[in-house]
Coordinates of C-alpha atoms and ligand atoms in Angstrom, one line a residue:
M1 CA 35.2 -5.4 11.5
T2 CA 35.3 -1.9 10.1
P3 CA 38.4 0.2 10.8
D4 CA 36.7 2.3 13.6
S5 CA 35.0 -0.6 15.2
V6 CA 35.9 -1.6 18.7
S7 CA 36.9 -5.1 19.6
P8 CA 34.1 -7.3 20.9
S9 CA 33.2 -6.7 24.5
C10 CA 35.0 -8.8 27.1
W11 CA 32.1 -11.2 27.5
W12 CA 32.0 -12.1 23.8
K13 CA 34.9 -14.5 23.7
A14 CA 33.7 -16.7 26.5
V15 CA 30.3 -17.1 24.9
Q16 CA 31.8 -17.6 21.5
D17 CA 34.1 -20.3 22.8
H18 CA 31.2 -22.0 24.4
S19 CA 29.1 -21.7 21.2
R20 CA 31.7 -23.8 19.3
E21 CA 30.7 -26.9 21.2
A22 CA 27.1 -25.9 22.2
G23 CA 26.0 -24.4 18.8
Q24 CA 25.1 -27.9 17.6
L25 CA 23.0 -28.9 20.7
D26 CA 20.0 -31.0 19.8
M27 CA 16.9 -30.1 21.8
R28 CA 15.2 -33.6 21.3
E29 CA 18.3 -35.1 22.9
L30 CA 18.4 -32.4 25.6
F31 CA 14.8 -33.1 26.6
H32 CA 15.4 -36.8 26.5
N33 CA 18.4 -36.7 28.7
D34 CA 17.0 -34.3 31.3
P35 CA 13.5 -34.9 32.7
K36 CA 13.9 -31.7 34.7
R37 CA 14.6 -29.5 31.7
F38 CA 11.2 -27.7 31.9
S39 CA 11.5 -26.8 35.5
R40 CA 15.2 -26.0 35.2
F41 CA 14.5 -23.5 32.3
S42 CA 11.3 -21.9 33.3
L43 CA 10.3 -19.3 35.9
E44 CA 7.5 -17.0 37.0
A45 CA 7.6 -13.4 37.9
A46 CA 5.0 -10.6 38.4
G47 CA 2.2 -12.9 37.1
V48 CA 4.1 -13.9 33.9
F49 CA 5.5 -17.4 33.3
L50 CA 8.4 -17.9 30.9
D51 CA 9.3 -21.4 29.5
F52 CA 12.6 -21.0 27.8
S53 CA 13.5 -24.7 27.8
K54 CA 12.9 -25.0 24.1
N55 CA 16.1 -23.2 23.2
R56 CA 19.4 -24.7 22.1
I57 CA 21.0 -24.2 25.5
N58 CA 22.3 -26.4 28.2
Q59 CA 23.3 -25.5 31.7
D60 CA 26.7 -24.3 30.7
T61 CA 25.2 -22.0 28.1
F62 CA 23.0 -20.6 30.7
K63 CA 25.9 -20.0 33.1
V64 CA 28.1 -18.5 30.3
L65 CA 25.3 -16.1 29.3
I66 CA 24.6 -15.0 32.9
E67 CA 28.4 -14.5 33.4
A68 CA 28.4 -12.4 30.2
A69 CA 25.8 -10.1 31.7
R70 CA 27.9 -9.7 34.8
Q71 CA 31.0 -8.9 32.8
Q72 CA 29.1 -6.3 30.8
G73 CA 28.2 -4.5 34.0
L74 CA 24.5 -5.0 33.6
A75 CA 23.7 -4.6 37.3
G76 CA 25.2 -1.1 37.2
W77 CA 23.2 -0.1 34.1
I78 CA 20.0 -1.3 35.7
D79 CA 20.8 0.7 38.8
R80 CA 21.7 3.8 36.7
M81 CA 18.4 3.6 34.8
F82 CA 16.2 3.3 37.9
R83 CA 18.1 6.0 39.7
G84 CA 17.6 8.4 36.8
E85 CA 21.1 8.9 35.6
K86 CA 21.3 10.4 32.1
I87 CA 22.0 7.1 30.3
N88 CA 20.4 8.4 27.1
L89 CA 23.8 10.0 26.3
T90 CA 23.2 11.3 22.8
E91 CA 20.1 13.2 24.0
N92 CA 21.5 14.0 27.4
R93 CA 18.4 12.5 29.0
R94 CA 17.4 10.3 31.9
V95 CA 15.3 7.2 31.2
L96 CA 12.6 7.1 33.8
H97 CA 9.5 5.5 32.4
T98 CA 9.7 3.2 35.5
A99 CA 9.0 6.2 37.7
L100 CA 5.6 6.6 36.1
R101 CA 4.7 3.2 37.5
N102 CA 6.1 3.9 40.9
L103 CA 2.9 4.8 42.7
D104 CA 3.9 3.7 46.1
G105 CA 7.7 3.7 46.2
P106 CA 10.2 5.8 48.2
P107 CA 11.2 9.2 46.9
L108 CA 13.1 9.4 43.6
M109 CA 15.5 12.3 43.8
V110 CA 16.4 14.0 40.5
D111 CA 18.5 17.1 40.7
G112 CA 17.8 17.3 44.4
K113 CA 14.1 17.0 44.0
D114 CA 11.7 14.1 44.5
I115 CA 9.9 13.8 41.2
L116 CA 7.2 11.4 42.4
P117 CA 4.8 13.9 43.8
E118 CA 4.6 15.6 40.4
V119 CA 4.2 12.2 38.7
R120 CA 1.3 11.5 41.0
S121 CA -0.3 14.9 40.6
K122 CA -0.2 14.6 36.8
L123 CA -1.8 11.2 37.1
A124 CA -4.5 12.8 39.3
K125 CA -5.2 15.4 36.7
I126 CA -5.7 12.7 34.2
G127 CA -8.0 11.0 36.7
R128 CA -10.1 14.1 37.1
F129 CA -10.5 14.5 33.4
V130 CA -11.4 10.8 32.8
K131 CA -14.0 11.1 35.7
A132 CA -15.5 14.2 34.1
V133 CA -15.8 12.6 30.7
H134 CA -17.2 9.3 32.0
G135 CA -19.5 11.0 34.5
G136 CA -20.9 13.4 31.9
D137 CA -19.5 16.5 33.6
W138 CA -17.4 17.2 30.5
R139 CA -19.7 18.0 27.6
G140 CA -19.4 19.1 24.1
Y141 CA -20.3 22.5 22.7
T142 CA -24.0 21.6 22.5
G143 CA -24.1 20.1 25.9
K144 CA -24.0 16.5 24.8
R145 CA -21.8 13.8 26.5
V146 CA -18.7 12.5 24.8
K147 CA -19.2 9.3 22.9
D148 CA -16.1 9.0 20.6
I149 CA -12.5 9.5 21.5
V150 CA -10.0 10.0 18.7
N151 CA -6.3 9.6 19.5
I152 CA -4.2 11.4 16.9
G153 CA -0.6 10.5 17.2
I154 CA 2.0 8.3 15.6
G155 CA 4.9 6.0 16.7
G156 CA 5.0 5.9 20.5
S157 CA 2.1 8.3 20.7
D158 CA 0.0 5.7 18.9
L159 CA 1.2 2.1 18.9
G160 CA 1.3 1.5 22.7
P161 CA -2.1 3.2 23.5
R162 CA -3.7 1.6 20.4
M163 CA -2.4 -1.8 21.3
V164 CA -3.5 -1.6 25.0
V165 CA -7.0 -0.2 24.1
D166 CA -7.5 -3.0 21.6
A167 CA -6.3 -5.7 23.9
L168 CA -8.4 -4.5 26.8
H169 CA -11.5 -3.8 24.7
G170 CA -13.5 -6.2 26.9
H171 CA -12.8 -3.9 29.8
A172 CA -13.8 -0.7 28.0
V173 CA -16.4 1.7 29.4
S174 CA -19.4 1.0 27.3
S175 CA -20.4 4.6 26.6
I176 CA -17.1 5.4 24.9
K177 CA -15.8 4.3 21.5
S178 CA -12.1 4.7 20.9
H179 CA -10.5 5.5 17.5
F180 CA -6.8 5.9 16.5
V181 CA -5.5 7.9 13.6
A182 CA -1.8 7.8 12.9
N183 CA -1.1 7.8 9.2
V184 CA -0.7 11.1 7.2
D185 CA -2.6 9.2 4.4
G186 CA -5.9 11.1 4.5
T187 CA -7.9 8.0 4.2
D188 CA -6.9 7.1 7.8
L189 CA -8.5 10.3 9.2
S190 CA -11.4 10.3 6.8
R191 CA -12.3 6.8 7.7
V192 CA -12.6 7.7 11.3
L193 CA -14.3 11.2 10.8
S194 CA -17.0 9.6 8.7
Q195 CA -18.1 7.7 11.8
L196 CA -18.2 10.8 14.1
D197 CA -20.6 13.4 15.2
P198 CA -18.7 16.6 16.1
E199 CA -21.0 17.3 19.0
T200 CA -20.0 14.1 20.8
S201 CA -16.4 13.7 19.7
L202 CA -13.2 14.4 21.7
F203 CA -9.8 14.5 20.0
V204 CA -6.7 13.7 21.9
I205 CA -3.7 15.1 20.0
A206 CA -0.8 13.1 21.3
S207 CA 2.7 14.2 20.4
K208 CA 5.7 14.4 22.8
T209 CA 7.4 17.0 20.6
F210 CA 4.2 18.5 19.1
Q211 CA 6.3 18.8 15.9
T212 CA 5.7 15.5 14.2
S213 CA 4.3 16.5 10.8
E214 CA 1.9 13.6 10.4
T215 CA 0.3 14.4 13.7
I216 CA 0.1 18.1 13.2
I217 CA -1.4 17.7 9.7
N218 CA -4.0 15.2 11.0
A219 CA -4.8 17.5 14.0
R220 CA -5.3 20.5 11.8
S221 CA -7.6 18.6 9.4
A222 CA -9.6 17.2 12.3
K223 CA -9.9 20.7 13.7
Q224 CA -11.1 22.1 10.4
W225 CA -13.6 19.2 10.1
F226 CA -14.9 20.1 13.5
L227 CA -15.2 23.8 12.7
D228 CA -16.8 23.2 9.3
R229 CA -19.5 21.2 11.0
S230 CA -20.0 23.0 14.2
G231 CA -19.7 26.6 13.1
L232 CA -17.1 29.1 14.0
G233 CA -18.6 29.9 17.3
A234 CA -18.3 26.4 18.7
D235 CA -16.0 25.9 21.7
V236 CA -13.1 24.0 20.2
S237 CA -11.6 23.6 23.7
K238 CA -14.4 21.2 24.7
H239 CA -13.3 18.9 21.8
F240 CA -9.6 19.1 21.6
V241 CA -7.1 18.2 24.3
A242 CA -3.4 17.4 23.9
V243 CA -0.7 15.4 25.4
S244 CA 2.9 16.7 25.0
A245 CA 6.2 17.4 26.7
D246 CA 6.3 20.8 24.9
S247 CA 3.5 23.0 26.2
A248 CA 4.6 26.0 24.2
E249 CA 4.3 24.0 20.9
A250 CA 0.9 22.6 22.0
Q251 CA -0.4 26.1 22.9
A252 CA 0.9 27.5 19.6
F253 CA -1.3 24.9 17.9
G254 CA -4.3 26.3 19.9
I255 CA -4.6 24.0 22.8
D256 CA -5.6 25.6 26.2
Q257 CA -3.1 25.1 29.0
A258 CA -6.0 23.6 31.0
N259 CA -6.5 20.9 28.3
L260 CA -2.8 20.0 28.1
Y261 CA -1.6 16.8 29.7
E262 CA 2.1 17.0 30.1
T263 CA 4.6 14.2 29.5
W264 CA 8.3 14.4 30.4
D265 CA 11.4 14.7 28.5
W266 CA 12.8 11.7 30.4
V267 CA 10.1 9.4 28.9
G268 CA 10.9 8.2 25.4
G269 CA 8.0 8.0 22.9
R270 CA 8.0 4.2 22.7
Y271 CA 8.1 4.0 26.5
S272 CA 5.3 6.6 27.1
L273 CA 2.1 4.7 27.3
W274 CA 2.4 5.0 31.1
S275 CA 2.5 8.7 31.0
A276 CA -0.2 11.2 29.9
N277 CA 0.2 9.5 26.5
G278 CA -1.9 6.8 28.1
L279 CA -4.8 9.3 28.3
S280 CA -6.7 7.4 25.6
I281 CA -6.2 4.2 27.5
A282 CA -7.6 5.7 30.7
L283 CA -10.5 7.2 28.7
S284 CA -11.2 3.8 27.3
I285 CA -10.9 1.5 30.3
G286 CA -11.2 3.9 33.2
M287 CA -8.7 5.1 35.7
A288 CA -8.8 1.9 37.9
G289 CA -7.9 -0.1 34.8
F290 CA -5.1 2.3 33.9
E291 CA -3.7 2.1 37.4
D292 CA -3.8 -1.7 37.3
L293 CA -1.7 -1.5 34.1
L294 CA 0.8 0.6 35.9
K295 CA 0.8 -1.8 38.9
G296 CA 1.4 -4.8 36.6
A297 CA 4.4 -3.0 35.1
R298 CA 5.6 -2.0 38.6
G299 CA 5.6 -5.6 39.6
M300 CA 7.9 -6.5 36.7
D301 CA 10.1 -3.4 37.4
E302 CA 10.6 -4.6 41.0
H303 CA 11.4 -8.1 39.8
F304 CA 13.8 -6.8 37.2
R305 CA 15.5 -4.4 39.6
T306 CA 16.0 -6.8 42.6
T307 CA 16.2 -10.3 41.3
P308 CA 19.6 -12.1 40.7
F309 CA 20.2 -12.6 37.0
E310 CA 19.7 -16.4 37.2
K311 CA 16.1 -15.8 38.1
N312 CA 15.5 -12.5 36.3
M313 CA 13.0 -12.9 33.5
P314 CA 13.8 -9.8 31.4
V315 CA 17.5 -10.6 31.7
I316 CA 17.0 -14.3 30.7
L317 CA 14.7 -13.4 27.8
A318 CA 17.3 -10.9 26.6
L319 CA 20.3 -13.3 26.9
I320 CA 18.4 -16.1 25.1
G321 CA 17.8 -13.5 22.4
I322 CA 21.5 -12.7 22.2
W323 CA 22.3 -16.3 22.0
N324 CA 20.0 -16.8 19.1
R325 CA 20.9 -13.6 17.3
N326 CA 24.7 -13.5 17.8
F327 CA 25.6 -17.2 18.1
L328 CA 23.0 -19.1 16.2
G329 CA 22.7 -16.5 13.5
A330 CA 19.0 -15.7 13.7
Q331 CA 18.2 -12.4 11.9
T332 CA 14.6 -12.1 13.0
L333 CA 12.4 -12.7 16.0
A334 CA 8.8 -13.8 15.5
T335 CA 6.3 -12.8 18.1
L336 CA 3.2 -14.9 17.9
P337 CA 0.5 -14.2 20.4
Y338 CA -2.1 -16.9 20.6
D339 CA -4.7 -14.3 21.7
Q340 CA -6.7 -12.3 19.3
R341 CA -6.7 -9.4 21.7
L342 CA -3.0 -9.1 21.3
Q343 CA -3.2 -8.8 17.5
L344 CA -1.4 -5.4 17.7
F345 CA 1.3 -6.5 20.1
P346 CA 3.8 -7.4 17.3
A347 CA 3.4 -4.0 15.8
Y348 CA 3.9 -2.3 19.2
L349 CA 6.9 -4.5 19.8
Q350 CA 8.4 -3.6 16.5
Q351 CA 8.8 0.0 17.5
L352 CA 9.9 -0.9 21.0
D353 CA 12.6 -3.2 19.8
M354 CA 13.7 -2.0 16.4
E355 CA 13.7 1.7 17.2
S356 CA 15.6 1.0 20.4
N357 CA 18.2 -1.5 19.2
G358 CA 18.4 -1.1 15.4
K359 CA 21.7 0.6 15.6
T360 CA 25.3 0.1 14.5
I361 CA 27.1 2.8 16.4
N362 CA 27.9 2.0 20.0
R363 CA 28.0 4.2 23.1
H364 CA 31.6 5.2 22.3
G365 CA 30.8 6.4 18.8
C366 CA 32.4 3.4 17.1
S367 CA 30.8 0.9 14.8
T368 CA 29.6 -2.2 16.6
S369 CA 31.4 -5.4 15.9
M370 CA 28.3 -7.5 16.6
Q371 CA 24.9 -7.9 15.1
T372 CA 22.4 -5.9 17.1
G373 CA 18.6 -5.8 17.2
P374 CA 16.8 -8.4 15.1
I375 CA 14.0 -7.8 12.8
V376 CA 10.9 -8.2 14.9
W377 CA 7.7 -9.3 13.3
G378 CA 4.7 -11.5 13.8
S379 CA 1.0 -11.9 14.0
V380 CA -1.6 -13.8 15.9
G381 CA -1.9 -17.6 16.0
T382 CA -3.6 -19.5 14.7
N383 CA -3.9 -17.3 11.6
G384 CA -0.1 -17.3 10.9
Q385 CA -0.1 -21.1 10.9
H386 CA -1.9 -21.0 7.5
A387 CA 0.3 -18.3 6.1
F388 CA 4.0 -18.1 7.1
Y389 CA 4.6 -21.0 9.5
Q390 CA 5.7 -23.1 6.6
L391 CA 8.9 -21.0 6.5
L392 CA 9.3 -21.3 10.3
H393 CA 9.2 -25.1 10.1
Q394 CA 11.1 -25.8 6.9
G395 CA 12.6 -22.6 5.6
S396 CA 16.3 -22.0 5.3
D397 CA 16.4 -19.4 8.0
L398 CA 16.4 -20.0 11.7
V399 CA 13.5 -17.9 13.2
P400 CA 13.2 -17.9 17.0
V401 CA 9.7 -17.5 18.2
D402 CA 8.1 -15.9 21.3
F403 CA 4.7 -17.6 21.8
I404 CA 2.4 -15.6 24.1
V405 CA -0.7 -17.2 25.5
A406 CA -3.2 -16.8 28.4
L407 CA -4.1 -19.8 30.6
Q408 CA -7.7 -18.7 30.7
G409 CA -9.6 -17.2 27.8
D410 CA -12.4 -14.7 28.2
S411 CA -14.5 -15.7 25.3
E412 CA -17.8 -17.4 26.2
L413 CA -16.9 -19.9 23.5
E414 CA -14.8 -22.0 25.9
I415 CA -13.9 -24.8 23.5
H416 CA -12.2 -22.2 21.3
H417 CA -9.7 -21.3 24.0
R418 CA -8.7 -25.0 24.4
V419 CA -8.2 -25.4 20.7
L420 CA -6.2 -22.2 20.5
V421 CA -3.9 -23.3 23.4
A422 CA -3.5 -26.7 21.9
N423 CA -2.4 -25.1 18.6
C424 CA 0.1 -22.9 20.5
F425 CA 1.7 -25.9 22.3
A426 CA 1.6 -28.0 19.1
Q427 CA 3.6 -25.4 17.2
A428 CA 6.2 -24.9 19.9
E429 CA 6.6 -28.7 20.1
A430 CA 6.7 -29.1 16.4
L431 CA 9.4 -26.5 16.0
M432 CA 11.5 -28.2 18.7
R433 CA 11.0 -31.8 17.8
G434 CA 10.7 -31.7 14.0
K435 CA 10.1 -35.0 12.2
T436 CA 12.9 -37.3 11.1
T437 CA 12.8 -38.9 7.6
D438 CA 12.4 -42.2 9.3
E439 CA 9.3 -41.0 11.2
A440 CA 7.9 -39.6 7.9
L441 CA 8.6 -43.0 6.2
V442 CA 6.7 -44.9 9.0
E443 CA 3.7 -42.6 8.5
L444 CA 3.9 -43.2 4.7
T445 CA 3.8 -46.9 5.0
T446 CA 0.1 -46.8 5.4
S447 CA -0.3 -45.2 2.0
A448 CA 0.1 -47.2 -1.2
K449 CA 3.2 -45.5 -2.7
D450 CA 6.0 -47.5 -4.2
G451 CA 9.4 -47.4 -2.4
E452 CA 11.1 -44.8 -4.4
S453 CA 8.3 -42.2 -4.3
M454 CA 7.9 -42.9 -0.6
Q455 CA 11.5 -42.0 -0.1
D456 CA 11.1 -38.8 -2.1
L457 CA 7.9 -37.8 -0.3
A458 CA 9.5 -38.6 3.0
R459 CA 12.1 -36.0 2.4
H460 CA 9.5 -33.3 1.8
K461 CA 7.7 -34.4 5.0
T462 CA 10.9 -34.2 7.1
F463 CA 11.2 -31.3 9.6
A464 CA 14.7 -30.6 10.8
G465 CA 13.2 -29.3 14.1
N466 CA 15.6 -27.9 16.7
R467 CA 14.1 -24.5 16.2
P468 CA 14.0 -22.3 19.3
S469 CA 11.0 -20.8 21.0
N470 CA 10.0 -19.2 24.3
T471 CA 6.5 -19.6 25.6
I472 CA 5.3 -16.7 27.7
M473 CA 2.1 -17.3 29.7
I474 CA -0.2 -15.1 31.7
D475 CA -3.1 -16.4 33.7
R476 CA -5.6 -14.1 32.0
L477 CA -5.3 -11.0 29.9
T478 CA -6.0 -8.2 32.3
S479 CA -4.7 -4.6 32.7
K480 CA -2.3 -5.9 35.3
S481 CA -0.9 -8.8 33.3
L482 CA -0.7 -6.7 30.2
G483 CA 1.3 -4.1 32.1
A484 CA 3.7 -6.8 33.3
L485 CA 4.1 -8.2 29.8
I486 CA 4.9 -4.9 28.3
A487 CA 7.4 -4.1 31.0
L488 CA 9.0 -7.5 30.5
Y489 CA 9.7 -6.6 26.9
E490 CA 10.8 -3.0 27.7
H491 CA 13.5 -4.4 30.1
K492 CA 14.4 -7.1 27.7
V493 CA 15.2 -4.6 25.0
F494 CA 17.2 -2.5 27.5
V495 CA 19.3 -5.5 28.6
Q496 CA 20.1 -6.3 25.0
G497 CA 21.1 -2.7 24.3
V498 CA 23.5 -2.9 27.3
M499 CA 25.0 -6.2 26.1
W500 CA 25.5 -4.7 22.6
D501 CA 26.8 -1.5 24.2
I502 CA 24.4 0.7 22.4
N503 CA 22.1 3.5 23.5
S504 CA 18.6 2.0 23.3
F505 CA 16.9 5.3 24.0
D506 CA 17.7 7.5 21.0
Q507 CA 16.5 7.2 17.4
W508 CA 18.6 9.2 15.1
G509 CA 17.9 6.8 12.3
V510 CA 14.4 8.3 11.7
E511 CA 15.8 11.8 11.2
L512 CA 17.1 11.7 7.6
G513 CA 13.7 10.8 6.1
K514 CA 12.1 13.6 8.1
Q515 CA 14.8 16.1 6.8
L516 CA 14.3 15.1 3.2
V517 CA 10.5 15.2 3.2
S518 CA 10.1 18.9 3.5
G519 CA 12.4 19.6 0.5
L520 CA 10.5 17.0 -1.5
L521 CA 7.2 18.4 -0.6
D522 CA 8.3 21.8 -1.8
E523 CA 9.3 20.3 -5.0
I524 CA 6.1 18.3 -5.4
E525 CA 4.1 21.5 -4.8
G526 CA 6.4 23.8 -6.9
E527 CA 6.1 24.6 -10.6
S528 CA 9.4 23.3 -11.8
F529 CA 10.8 19.8 -12.4
P530 CA 13.7 19.3 -9.9
N531 CA 16.9 17.9 -11.2
R532 CA 19.0 17.9 -8.0
H533 CA 18.4 14.3 -6.9
D534 CA 19.6 11.0 -8.3
S535 CA 17.9 9.9 -11.5
S536 CA 15.5 7.6 -9.7
T537 CA 14.1 10.3 -7.3
N538 CA 14.0 12.9 -10.1
G539 CA 12.1 10.4 -12.3
L540 CA 9.6 9.5 -9.6
L541 CA 9.0 13.2 -8.9
A542 CA 8.5 14.0 -12.5
R543 CA 6.1 11.1 -13.0
F544 CA 4.0 12.3 -10.0
K545 CA 4.0 15.9 -11.1
C546 CA 2.9 15.0 -14.7
R547 CA 0.1 12.9 -13.4
N548 CA -1.0 15.7 -11.1
G549 CA -1.0 18.5 -13.6
V550 CA 2.4 20.1 -13.7
R551 CA 4.0 19.7 -17.1
Ligands
LIG1 O1 10.0 9.6 14.3 C1 10.1 8.7 15.4 C2 9.5 9.3 16.6 O2 10.2 10.3 17.1 C3 9.2 8.2 17.6 O3 10.3 7.9 18.4 C4 8.1 8.8 18.4 O4 7.4 7.8 19.2 C5 7.2 9.3 17.2 O5 8.2 9.8 16.3 C6 6.2 10.3 17.6 O6 6.8 11.4 18.2 P1 5.9 12.5 18.9 O7 5.3 11.9 20.0 O8 6.9 13.6 19.3 O9 4.9 13.0 17.9

């Protein structure tokens, strides 16, 4: 503990005491001794099924963790979030992304005013625009219909919408092609622009603050590209719309008020795909699909808000994560969707989880005494099996896994889905069971090796097993089930933040880099060779400047 760190929260000691005996639990044995383990440690909510039985927990662990959540006052935090209290303390903001999914609920009073009518009227404005674009009433400067939509944004203004559009590609309106540009690396924008016709392209500039330099530079270059090809007289407003919480900044950039789709200061970037930041989603899959996404999330919200912790999926997923992170020492979490359409889900989840819980200062301004958010990573199965699963099975680190899979595939190639699912189940089972040296030896008896080399080889073929995983299942990948899945993880991340006593809704850690970049850019563009940095930074700058003509 550092000098200014607070002592562990009151729940910590009970879980730690329990972990001394339960830390060594063996899952093979647990399954063997309890035929009901699967039904005991699995549940369904809002169309999502969670099997958490393949974790190193027993019934006491479960009870101790649930009790820990109670002691930490989780119920109160959930209530405060849904009621719109300013729980994002360092930014003095409410956290109300759940209000955006609340299409049919009772009034939600904020500062004496029901905010839901305005939420609905902003959604209706999006609906009118989507209808106009899809119906052909919205046309470009030469009267042609829109064929390509380009979302320019980064972080939360990119990852969520990009992931959803990619996942629901099969539900997309056939006349529209969606593109996403995030990186300030010009090759990202150029690659997309090279596929476009300015007459039929619509750019959605998405930035909550409208100050994010990557997005502003990309938006300016896109506008210039448009003007260069369409001529100065062309009506830019037919090709550029914006999403922002700061209408003044968006207008300063040259966006008409009529083309501005406003988000809210009480919706964080990484929680914003439900807001106007979902405009690119609605333009891709249509308004009915977008509303289904909201409904799916709403189902999970209601489950999270009203269900006792023992049956509460986000709470359980979060507590299992705490167990693995804080008491079994796992440093990372692998998210492995067995669904090609969810190929961008791990990248989306990285921002959601790591930007929310990658913190070491707690709500009271003291250093945390516990490990907080894990490193989140992953990619689709089965590809990873032939790349990094070796380490998951036999590496020296414990890497808990979330498998995500749909019961029904949507590919016409039906056999593929059965093979995919078989692989998913096989991996979860292999991680849990492992293979003993004796089992490996039995397998080797069929080969003609002598005794000693068999023993040797058997050691290499041994899998310790006992490696934890959750399996998250949806029936089919639809707008609704995807909405529920995303909301599940949003709430999971929030619960973990509460347990670690950190504010999951700010992101001060991204600011330092932003501050330094403008000074460095001046130096890169200036005549002189700066000497004010450390020798490494000075040296790198000099090398770049020499290569680019400043001597
Ligand atoms: O730099 C981090 C961040 O602020 C994220 O939290 C956010 O999602 C992203 O940048 C983009 O911000 P904006 O939507 O304001 O451009």
